[in-house]
Amino acid sequence: MALPTPPAFAADALAPNQSAALQRALRYIDEHLSQPLRVTELAEVACVSRFHLVRLFRTGTGASPLRYVRRRRIERARQLLPDSTGSMSHLAQHLGFFDQSHFVRSFRAETGCSPGQYLAGDAALRLPAERACGRQPSPPSTTPGV
């Protein structure tokens, strides 16, 4: 299964060589999303020091390298969850999380709801629209007095 392309980043804020280094790291992350990833490993792939890599990530993506990895894993989880037939712990392992608990905590931190709530679709009913797991809020009622 092909992985989605890395999301766009603020390439205009980086010099061409910095942008290329960040692209190498982003590509590597997407290709190895299910494996444990370390900043030193990403820095080697990008051919920069780990300190420079952190600066590149913050400038180019607005997040630290590990925060970016977590976001990509959660994005992937949101794609896989609706069609997943395996257990939550199997999905967590497939996405590179330590265990199911780590996955659920990370999912909740990124989306505002648990994976179960996301699947049930009832998170949109209990959460403010901006944190409703990326689901579109229902339009306001047009009936007077409601």
Short mmCIF file of C-alpha atoms in Angstrom, two decimals:
data_model
loop_
_atom_site.label_atom_id
_atom_site.label_comp_id
_atom_site.label_asym_id
_atom_site.label_seq_id
_atom_site.Cartn_x
_atom_site.Cartn_y
_atom_site.Cartn_z
CA MET A 1 0.00 0.00 0.00
CA ALA A 2 1.42 3.36 -0.98
CA LEU A 3 1.81 5.94 1.73
CA PRO A 4 0.43 9.41 1.18
CA THR A 5 2.88 12.10 0.23
CA PRO A 6 4.20 14.24 3.08
CA PRO A 7 2.10 17.32 3.77
CA ALA A 8 3.25 20.63 2.40
CA PHE A 9 5.51 22.69 4.59
CA ALA A 10 6.78 26.27 4.68
CA ALA A 11 9.40 25.80 1.99
CA ASP A 12 9.63 29.53 1.40
CA ALA A 13 10.98 29.97 4.95
CA LEU A 14 13.96 27.71 4.18
CA ALA A 15 16.94 27.97 1.87
CA PRO A 16 16.94 25.40 -0.98
CA ASN A 17 19.54 23.16 0.69
CA GLN A 18 17.62 23.31 3.99
CA SER A 19 14.38 22.52 2.20
CA ALA A 20 16.02 19.50 0.54
CA ALA A 21 17.32 18.25 3.90
CA LEU A 22 13.87 18.58 5.44
CA GLN A 23 12.30 16.81 2.46
CA ARG A 24 14.70 13.88 2.90
CA ALA A 25 13.69 13.57 6.55
CA LEU A 26 9.97 13.85 5.75
CA ARG A 27 10.21 11.18 3.07
CA TYR A 28 12.12 8.89 5.43
CA ILE A 29 9.47 9.37 8.13
CA ASP A 30 6.67 8.39 5.76
CA GLU A 31 8.59 5.36 4.52
CA HIS A 32 9.39 4.17 8.08
CA LEU A 33 6.31 5.33 9.96
CA SER A 34 5.71 1.94 11.56
CA GLN A 35 9.24 1.74 12.98
CA PRO A 36 10.70 3.52 16.01
CA LEU A 37 12.29 6.77 14.82
CA ARG A 38 14.96 8.79 16.60
CA VAL A 39 16.04 12.36 15.96
CA THR A 40 19.65 11.24 15.45
CA GLU A 41 18.51 8.77 12.78
CA LEU A 42 16.47 11.47 11.00
CA ALA A 43 19.43 13.87 11.18
CA GLU A 44 21.68 11.28 9.51
CA VAL A 45 19.16 10.83 6.70
CA ALA A 46 18.86 14.59 6.24
CA CYS A 47 22.67 15.01 6.40
CA VAL A 48 22.50 17.64 9.15
CA SER A 49 23.19 17.73 12.88
CA ARG A 50 20.32 16.80 15.16
CA PHE A 51 20.21 20.36 16.49
CA HIS A 52 19.95 21.77 12.98
CA LEU A 53 17.27 19.20 12.13
CA VAL A 54 15.14 20.37 15.07
CA ARG A 55 15.45 23.97 13.84
CA LEU A 56 14.54 22.90 10.29
CA PHE A 57 11.47 21.05 11.53
CA ARG A 58 10.28 23.91 13.70
CA THR A 59 10.70 26.37 10.82
CA GLY A 60 9.39 24.12 8.08
CA THR A 61 6.57 22.22 9.81
CA GLY A 62 5.89 24.20 12.98
CA ALA A 63 6.62 21.14 15.13
CA SER A 64 9.54 19.23 16.58
CA PRO A 65 10.60 16.11 14.65
CA LEU A 66 9.00 13.71 17.13
CA ARG A 67 5.80 15.76 17.34
CA TYR A 68 5.65 15.68 13.54
CA VAL A 69 6.12 11.88 13.58
CA ARG A 70 3.28 11.53 16.09
CA ARG A 71 1.01 13.70 13.94
CA ARG A 72 1.75 11.63 10.84
CA ARG A 73 1.06 8.42 12.74
CA ILE A 74 -2.27 9.78 13.96
CA GLU A 75 -3.15 10.94 10.43
CA ARG A 76 -2.41 7.43 9.22
CA ALA A 77 -4.47 5.96 12.07
CA ARG A 78 -7.43 8.12 11.06
CA GLN A 79 -7.15 6.70 7.55
CA LEU A 80 -6.88 3.10 8.74
CA LEU A 81 -9.38 3.06 11.62
CA PRO A 82 -12.63 2.95 9.62
CA ASP A 83 -11.51 -0.11 7.62
CA SER A 84 -9.48 -1.81 10.35
CA THR A 85 -10.54 -5.34 11.19
CA GLY A 86 -7.72 -6.03 13.66
CA SER A 87 -7.45 -5.15 17.30
CA MET A 88 -6.51 -1.70 18.54
CA SER A 89 -3.23 -3.08 19.90
CA HIS A 90 -2.37 -4.53 16.47
CA LEU A 91 -3.08 -1.17 14.83
CA ALA A 92 -0.98 0.58 17.48
CA GLN A 93 1.94 -1.75 16.82
CA HIS A 94 1.54 -1.36 13.04
CA LEU A 95 1.75 2.44 13.43
CA GLY A 96 4.91 2.35 15.54
CA PHE A 97 3.44 3.06 18.97
CA PHE A 98 4.85 1.28 22.02
CA ASP A 99 1.49 -0.23 22.95
CA GLN A 100 -2.25 0.37 22.77
CA SER A 101 -2.21 2.74 25.73
CA HIS A 102 0.46 4.92 24.10
CA PHE A 103 -1.56 4.98 20.89
CA VAL A 104 -4.81 5.97 22.61
CA ARG A 105 -3.09 8.73 24.65
CA SER A 106 -1.40 10.09 21.53
CA PHE A 107 -4.60 9.92 19.49
CA ARG A 108 -6.51 11.78 22.18
CA ALA A 109 -3.77 14.41 22.50
CA GLU A 110 -3.85 15.11 18.75
CA THR A 111 -7.58 14.86 18.04
CA GLY A 112 -9.34 15.52 21.33
CA CYS A 113 -11.05 12.12 21.41
CA SER A 114 -10.19 8.45 21.70
CA PRO A 115 -10.00 6.17 18.65
CA GLY A 116 -13.22 4.49 19.81
CA GLN A 117 -15.03 7.82 19.99
CA TYR A 118 -13.65 8.73 16.59
CA LEU A 119 -15.03 5.51 15.12
CA ALA A 120 -18.37 5.86 16.84
CA GLY A 121 -18.68 9.38 15.47
CA ASP A 122 -20.12 10.61 18.73
CA ALA A 123 -17.08 12.72 19.55
CA ALA A 124 -18.51 15.51 17.43
CA LEU A 125 -21.48 15.65 19.78
CA ARG A 126 -19.42 16.15 22.94
CA LEU A 127 -16.51 18.28 21.78
CA PRO A 128 -16.20 21.86 20.57
CA ALA A 129 -16.26 21.98 16.76
CA GLU A 130 -12.56 22.82 16.50
CA ARG A 131 -11.60 19.66 18.42
CA ALA A 132 -14.19 17.24 17.08
CA CYS A 133 -11.69 14.80 15.63
CA GLY A 134 -11.56 16.57 12.29
CA ARG A 135 -15.20 15.87 11.56
CA GLN A 136 -17.30 18.67 10.16
CA PRO A 137 -19.73 20.18 12.69
CA SER A 138 -23.40 19.95 11.73
CA PRO A 139 -24.93 23.18 10.45
CA PRO A 140 -26.79 25.25 13.03
CA SER A 141 -30.53 24.77 13.28
CA THR A 142 -32.60 27.23 11.27
CA THR A 143 -35.72 26.60 13.36
CA PRO A 144 -36.51 29.66 15.56
CA GLY A 145 -36.20 29.04 19.28
CA VAL A 146 -34.06 25.91 18.90
#
